[in-house]
Structures are given as C-alpha cells and as structure tokens.
PDB file of C-alpha atoms in Angstrom:
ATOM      1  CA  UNK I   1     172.538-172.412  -9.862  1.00  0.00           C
ATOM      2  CA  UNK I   2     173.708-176.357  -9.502  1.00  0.00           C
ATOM      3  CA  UNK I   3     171.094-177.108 -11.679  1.00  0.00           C
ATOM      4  CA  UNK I   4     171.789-174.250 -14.470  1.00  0.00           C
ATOM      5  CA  UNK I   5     175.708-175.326 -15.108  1.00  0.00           C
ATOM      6  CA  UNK I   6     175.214-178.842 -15.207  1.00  0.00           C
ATOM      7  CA  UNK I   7     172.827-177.972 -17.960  1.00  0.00           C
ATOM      8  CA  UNK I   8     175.434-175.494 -19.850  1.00  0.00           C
ATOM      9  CA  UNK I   9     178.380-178.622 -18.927  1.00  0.00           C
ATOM     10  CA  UNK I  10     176.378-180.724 -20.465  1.00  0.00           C
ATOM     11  CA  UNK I  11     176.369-178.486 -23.903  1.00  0.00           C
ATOM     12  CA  UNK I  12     179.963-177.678 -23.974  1.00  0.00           C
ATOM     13  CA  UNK I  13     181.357-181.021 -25.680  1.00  0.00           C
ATOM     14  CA  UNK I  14     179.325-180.107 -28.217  1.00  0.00           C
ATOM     15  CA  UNK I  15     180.687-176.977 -29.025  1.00  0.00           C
ATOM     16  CA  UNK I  16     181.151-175.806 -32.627  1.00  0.00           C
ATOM     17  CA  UNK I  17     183.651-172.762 -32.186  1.00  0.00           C
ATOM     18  CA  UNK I  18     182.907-172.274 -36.011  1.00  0.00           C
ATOM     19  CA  UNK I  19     179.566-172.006 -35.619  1.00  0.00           C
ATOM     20  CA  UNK I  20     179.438-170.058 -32.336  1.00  0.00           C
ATOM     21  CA  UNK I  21     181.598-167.077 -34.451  1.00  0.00           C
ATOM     22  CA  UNK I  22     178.473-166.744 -37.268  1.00  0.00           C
ATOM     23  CA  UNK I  23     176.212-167.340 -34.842  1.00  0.00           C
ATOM     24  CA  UNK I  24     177.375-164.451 -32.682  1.00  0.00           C
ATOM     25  CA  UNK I  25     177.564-161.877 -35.585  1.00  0.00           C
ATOM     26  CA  UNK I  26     174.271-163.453 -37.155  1.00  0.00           C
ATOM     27  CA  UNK I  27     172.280-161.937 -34.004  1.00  0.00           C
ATOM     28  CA  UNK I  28     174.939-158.953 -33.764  1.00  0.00           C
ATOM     29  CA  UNK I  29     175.735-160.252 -30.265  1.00  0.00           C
ATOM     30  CA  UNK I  30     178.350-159.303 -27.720  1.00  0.00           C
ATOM     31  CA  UNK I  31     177.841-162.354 -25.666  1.00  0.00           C
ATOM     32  CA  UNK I  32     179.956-165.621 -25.821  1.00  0.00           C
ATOM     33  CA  UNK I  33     178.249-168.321 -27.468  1.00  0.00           C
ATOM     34  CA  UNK I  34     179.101-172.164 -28.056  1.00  0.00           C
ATOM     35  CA  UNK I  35     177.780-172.219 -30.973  1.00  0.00           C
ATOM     36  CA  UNK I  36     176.137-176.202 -30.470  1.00  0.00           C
ATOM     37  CA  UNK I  37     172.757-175.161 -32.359  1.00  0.00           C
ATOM     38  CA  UNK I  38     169.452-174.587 -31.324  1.00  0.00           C
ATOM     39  CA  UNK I  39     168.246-178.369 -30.838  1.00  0.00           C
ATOM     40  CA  UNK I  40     171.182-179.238 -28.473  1.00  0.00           C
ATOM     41  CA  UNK I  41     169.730-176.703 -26.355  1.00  0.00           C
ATOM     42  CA  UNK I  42     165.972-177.779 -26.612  1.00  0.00           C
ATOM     43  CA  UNK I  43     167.277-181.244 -25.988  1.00  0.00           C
ATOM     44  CA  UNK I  44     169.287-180.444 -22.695  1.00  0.00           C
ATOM     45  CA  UNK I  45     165.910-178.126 -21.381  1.00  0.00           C
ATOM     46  CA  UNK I  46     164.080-181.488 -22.204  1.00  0.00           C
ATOM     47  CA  UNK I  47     165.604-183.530 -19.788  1.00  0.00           C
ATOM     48  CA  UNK I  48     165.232-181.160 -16.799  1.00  0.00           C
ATOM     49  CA  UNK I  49     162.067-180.410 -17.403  1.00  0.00           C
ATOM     50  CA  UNK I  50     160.671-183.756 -17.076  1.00  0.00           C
ATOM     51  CA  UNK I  51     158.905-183.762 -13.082  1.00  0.00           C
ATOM     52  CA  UNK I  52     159.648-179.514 -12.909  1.00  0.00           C
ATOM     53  CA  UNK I  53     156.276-178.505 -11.932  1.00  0.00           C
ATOM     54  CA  UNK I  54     156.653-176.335  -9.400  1.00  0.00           C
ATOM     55  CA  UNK I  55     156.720-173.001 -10.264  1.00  0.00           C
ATOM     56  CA  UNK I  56     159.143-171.255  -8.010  1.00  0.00           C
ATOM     57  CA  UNK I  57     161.470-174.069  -9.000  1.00  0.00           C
ATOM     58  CA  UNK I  58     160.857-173.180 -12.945  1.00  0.00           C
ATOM     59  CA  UNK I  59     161.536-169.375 -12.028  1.00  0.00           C
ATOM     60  CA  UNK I  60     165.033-170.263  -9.967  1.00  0.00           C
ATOM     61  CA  UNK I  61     166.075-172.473 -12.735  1.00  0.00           C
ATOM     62  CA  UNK I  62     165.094-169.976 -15.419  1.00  0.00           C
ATOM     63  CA  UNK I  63     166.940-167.179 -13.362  1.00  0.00           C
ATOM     64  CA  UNK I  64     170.176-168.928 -12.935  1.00  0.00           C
ATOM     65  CA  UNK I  65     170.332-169.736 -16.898  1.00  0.00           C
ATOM     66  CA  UNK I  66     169.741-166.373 -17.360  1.00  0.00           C
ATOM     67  CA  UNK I  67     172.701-165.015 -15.205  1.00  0.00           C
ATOM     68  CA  UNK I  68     174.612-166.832 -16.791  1.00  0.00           C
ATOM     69  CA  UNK I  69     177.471-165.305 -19.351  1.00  0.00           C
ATOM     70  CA  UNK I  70     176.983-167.465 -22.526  1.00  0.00           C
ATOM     71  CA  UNK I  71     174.204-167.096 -24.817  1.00  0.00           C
ATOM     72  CA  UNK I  72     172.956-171.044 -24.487  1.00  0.00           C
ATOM     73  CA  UNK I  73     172.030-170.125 -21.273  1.00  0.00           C
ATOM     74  CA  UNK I  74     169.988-167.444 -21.951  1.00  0.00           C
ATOM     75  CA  UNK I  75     168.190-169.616 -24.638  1.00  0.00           C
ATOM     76  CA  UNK I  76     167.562-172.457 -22.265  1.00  0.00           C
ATOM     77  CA  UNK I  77     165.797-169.940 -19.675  1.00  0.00           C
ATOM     78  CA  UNK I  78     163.348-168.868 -22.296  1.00  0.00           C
ATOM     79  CA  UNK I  79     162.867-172.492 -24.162  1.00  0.00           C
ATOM     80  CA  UNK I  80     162.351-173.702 -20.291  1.00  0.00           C
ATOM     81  CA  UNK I  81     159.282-170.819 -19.572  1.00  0.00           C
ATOM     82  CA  UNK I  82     157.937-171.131 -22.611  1.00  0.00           C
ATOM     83  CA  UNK I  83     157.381-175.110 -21.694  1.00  0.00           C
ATOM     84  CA  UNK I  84     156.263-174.023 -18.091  1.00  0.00           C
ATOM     85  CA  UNK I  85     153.971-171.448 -19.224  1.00  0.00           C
ATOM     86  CA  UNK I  86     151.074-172.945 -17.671  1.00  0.00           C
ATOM     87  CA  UNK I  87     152.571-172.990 -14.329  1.00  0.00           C
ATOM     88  CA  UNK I  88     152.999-168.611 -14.385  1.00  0.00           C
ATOM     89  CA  UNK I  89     151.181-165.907 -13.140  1.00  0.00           C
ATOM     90  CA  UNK I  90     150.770-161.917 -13.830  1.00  0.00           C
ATOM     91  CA  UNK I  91     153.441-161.406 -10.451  1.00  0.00           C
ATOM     92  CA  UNK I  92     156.117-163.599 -13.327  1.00  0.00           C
ATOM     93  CA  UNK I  93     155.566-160.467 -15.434  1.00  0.00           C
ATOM     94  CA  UNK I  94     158.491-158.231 -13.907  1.00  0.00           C
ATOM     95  CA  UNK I  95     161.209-161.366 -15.303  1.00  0.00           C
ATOM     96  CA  UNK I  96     159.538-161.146 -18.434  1.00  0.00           C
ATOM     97  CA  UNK I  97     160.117-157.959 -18.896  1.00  0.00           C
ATOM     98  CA  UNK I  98     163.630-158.144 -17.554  1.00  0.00           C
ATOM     99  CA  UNK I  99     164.129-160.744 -20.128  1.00  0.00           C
ATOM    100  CA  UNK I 100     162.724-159.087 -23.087  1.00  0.00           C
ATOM    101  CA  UNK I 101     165.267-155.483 -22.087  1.00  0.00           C
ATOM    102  CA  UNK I 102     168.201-157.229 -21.177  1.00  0.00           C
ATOM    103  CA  UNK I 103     167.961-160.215 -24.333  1.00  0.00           C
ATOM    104  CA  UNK I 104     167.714-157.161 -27.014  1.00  0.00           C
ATOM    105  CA  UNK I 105     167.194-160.155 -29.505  1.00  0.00           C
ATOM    106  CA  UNK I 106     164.130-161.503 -31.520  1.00  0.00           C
ATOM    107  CA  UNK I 107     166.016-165.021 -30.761  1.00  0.00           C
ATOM    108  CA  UNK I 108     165.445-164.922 -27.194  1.00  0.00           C
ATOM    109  CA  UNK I 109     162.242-163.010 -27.679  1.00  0.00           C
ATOM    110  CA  UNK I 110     160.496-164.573 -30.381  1.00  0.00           C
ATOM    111  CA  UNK I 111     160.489-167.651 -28.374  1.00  0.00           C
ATOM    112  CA  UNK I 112     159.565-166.668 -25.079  1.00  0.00           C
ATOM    113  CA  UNK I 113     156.582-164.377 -25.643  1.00  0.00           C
ATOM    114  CA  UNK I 114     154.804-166.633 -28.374  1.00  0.00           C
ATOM    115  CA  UNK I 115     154.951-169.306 -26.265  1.00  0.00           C
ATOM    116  CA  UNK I 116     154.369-167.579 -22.822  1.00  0.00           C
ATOM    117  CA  UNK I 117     151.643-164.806 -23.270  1.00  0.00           C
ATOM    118  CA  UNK I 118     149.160-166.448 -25.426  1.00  0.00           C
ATOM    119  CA  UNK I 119     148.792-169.148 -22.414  1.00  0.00           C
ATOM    120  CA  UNK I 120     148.905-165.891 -19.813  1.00  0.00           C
ATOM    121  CA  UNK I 121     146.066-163.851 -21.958  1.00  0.00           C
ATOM    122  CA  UNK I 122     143.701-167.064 -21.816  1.00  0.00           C
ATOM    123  CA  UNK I 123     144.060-167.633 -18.016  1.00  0.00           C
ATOM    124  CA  UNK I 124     144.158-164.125 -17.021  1.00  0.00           C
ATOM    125  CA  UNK I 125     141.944-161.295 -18.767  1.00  0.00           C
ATOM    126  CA  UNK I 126     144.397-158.503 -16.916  1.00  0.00           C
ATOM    127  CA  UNK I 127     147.154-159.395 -19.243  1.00  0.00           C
ATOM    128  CA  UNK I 128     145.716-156.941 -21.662  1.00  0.00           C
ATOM    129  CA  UNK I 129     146.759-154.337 -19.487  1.00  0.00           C
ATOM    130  CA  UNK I 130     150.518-155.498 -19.597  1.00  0.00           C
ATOM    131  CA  UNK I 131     150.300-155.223 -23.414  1.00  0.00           C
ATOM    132  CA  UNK I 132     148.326-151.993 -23.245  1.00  0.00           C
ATOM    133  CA  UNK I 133     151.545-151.054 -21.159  1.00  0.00           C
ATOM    134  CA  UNK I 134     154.091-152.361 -23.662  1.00  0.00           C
ATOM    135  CA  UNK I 135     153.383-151.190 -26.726  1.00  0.00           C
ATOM    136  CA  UNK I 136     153.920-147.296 -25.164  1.00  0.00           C
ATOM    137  CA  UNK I 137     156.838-148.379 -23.816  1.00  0.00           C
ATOM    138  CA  UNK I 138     160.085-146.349 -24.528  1.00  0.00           C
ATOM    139  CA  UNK I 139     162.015-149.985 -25.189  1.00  0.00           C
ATOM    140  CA  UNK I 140     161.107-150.885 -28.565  1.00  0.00           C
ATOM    141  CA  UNK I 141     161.236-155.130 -27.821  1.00  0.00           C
ATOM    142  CA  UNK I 142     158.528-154.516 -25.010  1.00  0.00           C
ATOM    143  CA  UNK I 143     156.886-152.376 -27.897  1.00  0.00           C
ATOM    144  CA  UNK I 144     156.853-155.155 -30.554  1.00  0.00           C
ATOM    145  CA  UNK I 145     156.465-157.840 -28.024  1.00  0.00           C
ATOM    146  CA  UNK I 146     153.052-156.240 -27.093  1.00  0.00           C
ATOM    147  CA  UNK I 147     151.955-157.223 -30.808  1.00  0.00           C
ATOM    148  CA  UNK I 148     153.661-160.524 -31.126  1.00  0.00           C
ATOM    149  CA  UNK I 149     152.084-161.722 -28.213  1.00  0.00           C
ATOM    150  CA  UNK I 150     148.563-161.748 -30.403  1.00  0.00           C
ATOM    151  CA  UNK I 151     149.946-163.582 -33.331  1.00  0.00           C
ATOM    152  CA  UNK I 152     149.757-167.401 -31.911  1.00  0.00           C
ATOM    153  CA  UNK I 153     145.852-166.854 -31.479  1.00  0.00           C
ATOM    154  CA  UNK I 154     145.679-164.626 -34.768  1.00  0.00           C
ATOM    155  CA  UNK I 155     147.824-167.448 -36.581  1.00  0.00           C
ATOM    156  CA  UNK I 156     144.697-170.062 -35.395  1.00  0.00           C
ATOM    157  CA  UNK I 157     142.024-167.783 -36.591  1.00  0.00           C
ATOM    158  CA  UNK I 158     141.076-166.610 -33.113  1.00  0.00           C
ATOM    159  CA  UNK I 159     142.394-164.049 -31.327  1.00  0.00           C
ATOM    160  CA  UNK I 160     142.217-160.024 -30.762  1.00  0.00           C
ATOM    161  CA  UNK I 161     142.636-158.650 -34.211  1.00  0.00           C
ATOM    162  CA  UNK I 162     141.305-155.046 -32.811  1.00  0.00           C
ATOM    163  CA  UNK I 163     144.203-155.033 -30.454  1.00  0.00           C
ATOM    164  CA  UNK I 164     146.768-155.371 -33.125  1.00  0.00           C
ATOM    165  CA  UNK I 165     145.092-153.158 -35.663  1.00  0.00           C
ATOM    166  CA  UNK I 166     145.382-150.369 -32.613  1.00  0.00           C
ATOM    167  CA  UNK I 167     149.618-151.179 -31.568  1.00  0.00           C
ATOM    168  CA  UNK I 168     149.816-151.237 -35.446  1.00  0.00           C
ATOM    169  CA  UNK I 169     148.776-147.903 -35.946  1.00  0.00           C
ATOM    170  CA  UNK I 170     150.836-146.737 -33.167  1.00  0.00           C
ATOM    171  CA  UNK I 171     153.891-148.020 -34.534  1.00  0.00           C
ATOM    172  CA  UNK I 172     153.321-147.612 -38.771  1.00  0.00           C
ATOM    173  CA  UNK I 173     155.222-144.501 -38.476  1.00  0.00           C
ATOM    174  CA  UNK I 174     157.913-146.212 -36.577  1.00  0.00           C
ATOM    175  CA  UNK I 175     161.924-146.462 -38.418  1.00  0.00           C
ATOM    176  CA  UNK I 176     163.008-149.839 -36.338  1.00  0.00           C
ATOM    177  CA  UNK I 177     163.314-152.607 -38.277  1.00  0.00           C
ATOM    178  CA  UNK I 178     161.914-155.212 -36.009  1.00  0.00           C
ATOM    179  CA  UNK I 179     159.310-153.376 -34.979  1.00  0.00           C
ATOM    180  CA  UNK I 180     158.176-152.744 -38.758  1.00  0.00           C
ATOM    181  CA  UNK I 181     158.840-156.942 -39.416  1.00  0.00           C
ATOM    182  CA  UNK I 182     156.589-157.663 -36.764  1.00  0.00           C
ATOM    183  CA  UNK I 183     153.754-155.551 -37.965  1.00  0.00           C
ATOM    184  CA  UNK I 184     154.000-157.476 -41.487  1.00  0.00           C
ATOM    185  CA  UNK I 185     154.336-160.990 -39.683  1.00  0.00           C
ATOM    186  CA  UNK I 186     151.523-160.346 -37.338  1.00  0.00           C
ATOM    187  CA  UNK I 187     149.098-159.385 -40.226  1.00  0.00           C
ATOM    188  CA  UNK I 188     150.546-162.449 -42.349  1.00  0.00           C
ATOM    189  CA  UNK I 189     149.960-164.912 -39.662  1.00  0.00           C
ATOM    190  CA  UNK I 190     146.688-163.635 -39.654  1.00  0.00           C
ATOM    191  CA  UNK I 191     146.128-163.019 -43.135  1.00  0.00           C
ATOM    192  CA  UNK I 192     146.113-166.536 -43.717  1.00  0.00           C
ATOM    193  CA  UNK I 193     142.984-167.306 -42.305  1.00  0.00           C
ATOM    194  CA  UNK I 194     140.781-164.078 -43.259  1.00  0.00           C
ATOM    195  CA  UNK I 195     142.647-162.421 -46.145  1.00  0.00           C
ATOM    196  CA  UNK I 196     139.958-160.435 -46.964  1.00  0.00           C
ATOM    197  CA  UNK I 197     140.143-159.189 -43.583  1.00  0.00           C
ATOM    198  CA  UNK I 198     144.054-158.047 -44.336  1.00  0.00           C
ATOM    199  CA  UNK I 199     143.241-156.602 -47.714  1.00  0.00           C
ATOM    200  CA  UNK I 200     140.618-154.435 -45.660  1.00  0.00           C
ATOM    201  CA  UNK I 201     143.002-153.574 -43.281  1.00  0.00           C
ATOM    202  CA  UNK I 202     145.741-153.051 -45.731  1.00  0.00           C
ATOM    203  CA  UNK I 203     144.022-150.679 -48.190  1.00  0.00           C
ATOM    204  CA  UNK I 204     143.463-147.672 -45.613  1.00  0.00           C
ATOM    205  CA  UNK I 205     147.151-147.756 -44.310  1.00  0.00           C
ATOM    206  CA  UNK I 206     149.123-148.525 -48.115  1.00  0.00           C
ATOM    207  CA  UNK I 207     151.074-145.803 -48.172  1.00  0.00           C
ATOM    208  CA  UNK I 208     151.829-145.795 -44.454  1.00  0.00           C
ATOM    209  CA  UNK I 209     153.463-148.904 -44.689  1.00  0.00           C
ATOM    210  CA  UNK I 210     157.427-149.453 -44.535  1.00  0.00           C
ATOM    211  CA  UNK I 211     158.494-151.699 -47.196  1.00  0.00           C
ATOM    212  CA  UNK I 212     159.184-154.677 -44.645  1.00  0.00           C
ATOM    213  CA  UNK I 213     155.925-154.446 -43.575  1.00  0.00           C
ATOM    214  CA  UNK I 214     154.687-154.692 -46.759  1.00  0.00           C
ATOM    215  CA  UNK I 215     156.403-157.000 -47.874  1.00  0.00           C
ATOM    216  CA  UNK I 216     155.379-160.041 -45.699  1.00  0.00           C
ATOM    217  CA  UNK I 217     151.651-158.701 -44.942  1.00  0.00           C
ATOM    218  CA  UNK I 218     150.910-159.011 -48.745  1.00  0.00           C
ATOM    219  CA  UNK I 219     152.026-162.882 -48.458  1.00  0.00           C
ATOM    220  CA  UNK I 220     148.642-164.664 -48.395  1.00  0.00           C
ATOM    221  CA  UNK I 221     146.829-162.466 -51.001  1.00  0.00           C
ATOM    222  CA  UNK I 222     146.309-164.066 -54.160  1.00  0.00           C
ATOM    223  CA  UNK I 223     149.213-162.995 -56.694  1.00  0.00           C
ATOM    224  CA  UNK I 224     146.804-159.918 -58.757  1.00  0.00           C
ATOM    225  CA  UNK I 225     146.156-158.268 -55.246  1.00  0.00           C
ATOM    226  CA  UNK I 226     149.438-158.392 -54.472  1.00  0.00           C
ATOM    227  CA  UNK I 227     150.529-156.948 -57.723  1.00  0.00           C
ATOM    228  CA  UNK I 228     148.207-153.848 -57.241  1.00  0.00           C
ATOM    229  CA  UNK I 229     148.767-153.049 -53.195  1.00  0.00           C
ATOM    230  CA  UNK I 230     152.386-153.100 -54.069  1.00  0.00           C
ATOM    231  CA  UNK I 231     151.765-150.860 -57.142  1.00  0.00           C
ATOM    232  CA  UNK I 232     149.719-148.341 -55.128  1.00  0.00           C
ATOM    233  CA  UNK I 233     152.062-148.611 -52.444  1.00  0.00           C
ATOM    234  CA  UNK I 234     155.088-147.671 -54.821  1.00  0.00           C
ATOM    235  CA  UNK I 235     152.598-144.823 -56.341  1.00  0.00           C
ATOM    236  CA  UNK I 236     151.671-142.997 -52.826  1.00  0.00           C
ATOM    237  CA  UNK I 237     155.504-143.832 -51.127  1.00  0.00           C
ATOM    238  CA  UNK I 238     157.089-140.124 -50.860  1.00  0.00           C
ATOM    239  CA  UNK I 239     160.571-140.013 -51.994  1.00  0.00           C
ATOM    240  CA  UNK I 240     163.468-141.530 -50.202  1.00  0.00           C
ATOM    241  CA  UNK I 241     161.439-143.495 -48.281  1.00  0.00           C
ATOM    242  CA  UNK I 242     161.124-146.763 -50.158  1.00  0.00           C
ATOM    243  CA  UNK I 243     163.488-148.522 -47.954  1.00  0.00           C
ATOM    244  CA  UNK I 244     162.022-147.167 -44.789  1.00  0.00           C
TER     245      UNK I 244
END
C-alpha cells in the first residue's frame, strides 16, 4: 500500500479541480477524481514499473491502487497490468473480473482487457473458456469485454473472427449502449483489413443491427456500400426502433 500512495502523492500537485468536475460527469462517475489527465497517470505508472517483474509484486501493487478511493488510482492499476501482462496467468483471472464489475466504466475497461487478454489468449489456449464464460454473463462489461478482448488481434488482421461473429449474435438483440458500440467497433477494427469480410457479415444481420452498431461497422466500406447498407437498414428497421 506504501507503494500505491506515494504514486497517488505524487499526482496530487497536479490536480486540476476543473477538470476533475467534467471528468467525473464525462464517465457518469461517483468516485472522486483529481482530474490531472490521463498522461500524468501513465507517466507516474512509468516510473514504478521500471525493475517490477515479479508478478505477485505487480498484483499487490495493482490491488492497493485499486482500493484506493480516487479514480487515478483505479486507472494506474489497470495502465500498470496492462504493461505487466506478460508476467499473468489464468489464476489472475478472478481480479480481472473483479476489476471489470466493480470499474463499471469503458475507461478502466477499455484499457485493461485490450491490453491484457490478447497477451493471455496467445500464451494460454484455455482463455477461450473465460470468454466463452463472459459473454453469458449476467454483468453486461464481462459481456462486452468477452468481445473486446478479440479486437487487438482482429485490428492486425489475425485473430478469431468466428468467435466474435458468435458473442455478436448473442448480443444484436441487446438495448445497452456499450454493449451495442462494441459490436460496431469490433467489426470496424476488423473491417479494415477484410471489408469484404464485414460486408458479408453485415448483409445477413442489417436489420438486426442497433443504429450504434451500425454506425461505426459501416466505417471502412467504400462510401456507395455504405450508402446502400444504411438504406436497407433504414428500409427493414421496425418502427420506434431507429435509435435502439
């Protein structure tokens, strides 16, 4: 715990009270923040991390910024796993979790699961079944973090694009915003290497789609198949539910 405050008493002179108010309210938050911006944070995780390679040390660390009240804290834990990824194993799962249901925020998750499970699907083939486990889950950031977890590898043009076609499908029908973002990003990030692939995938599933999802899936298709998924999209869309 030493080692977690002097961290956060290193970040308080930079404090921005300003900024900490529309930060809070940007992320909907009920947590205190200092509001000293994102690379303050990065840059305090940086020089800790230096010599940290033990991993029960990273874990400690990681769980002491995270018991902590203010939402820096919480930020540093992830950016510090997410730079240790290497060093995890499946048992690191559980705080991942615990993470992802008590951070209710794609701040804090966006950053640890893209960097953190692509490294933990390439070292272990079992982490499959922790995403087959997610995306069923009743917590809807376990259920969207079970698809963002594909999209570093899908973003490079590798990756298991039959995985996310299957959590997609799950979770089309789904009302949650996030949940309906992530499906678009996801495809996008992959889109952008195989776009015929997306317009394959997209066709079947146009009139399933929420607008959100829609939205940023149709992002690396050239401008004329844009203009004619969105068309049959707004054709087949039953009423009332353009915004869903």
């Amino acid at each position: 715990m030493t080692e977690a405050l002097a961290l956060m008493e290193e970040l308080r002179p930079l404090a921005n009270p300003v900024r900490a108010v529309a930060e809070r309210r940007y992320l909907k938050s009920d947590r205190p923040f200092l509001g000293c911006g994102v690379p303050a944070v990065r840059a305090a995780v940086g020089r800790r991390e230096v010599g940290l390679s033990d991993r029960q040390t990273v874990i400690e660390l990681a769980r002491a910024l995270w018991l902590l009240p203010e939402h820096e804290a919480r930020h540093a834990a992830v950016v510090l796993l997410g730079r240790k990824a290497k060093l995890f194993t499946l048992e690191d799962v559980p705080f991942l979790e615990q993470i992802l249901r008590e951070g209710k925020t794609w701040a804090l998750a966006d950053t640890l699961i893209t960097a953190v499970m692509p490294v933990l699907l390439k070292k272990y083939p079992d982490t499959t079944k922790v995403l087959d486990r997610w995306k069923d889950d009743p917590d809807f950031w376990l259920r969207r973090s079970a698809m963002l977890s594909l999209e570093p590898d899908l973003r490079r043009g590798k990756g298991d694009w039959e995985r996310f076609v299957r959590y997609s499908d799950g979770m089309l029908g789904e009302r949650e915003f996030f949940v309906q973002k992530c499906i678009g990003w996801v495809a996008r990030s992959a889109g952008r290497r195989d776009p015929e692939r997306l317009r394959r995938w997209l066709e079947p599933r146009i009139t399933r789609l929420s607008r959100v999802s829609l939205v940023e899936a149709l992002k690396p298709l050239e401008e004329s198949e844009r203009v004619r998924l969105h068309a049959e999209w707004k054709a087949g869309r039953p009423a009332g539910r353009g915004h869903a």
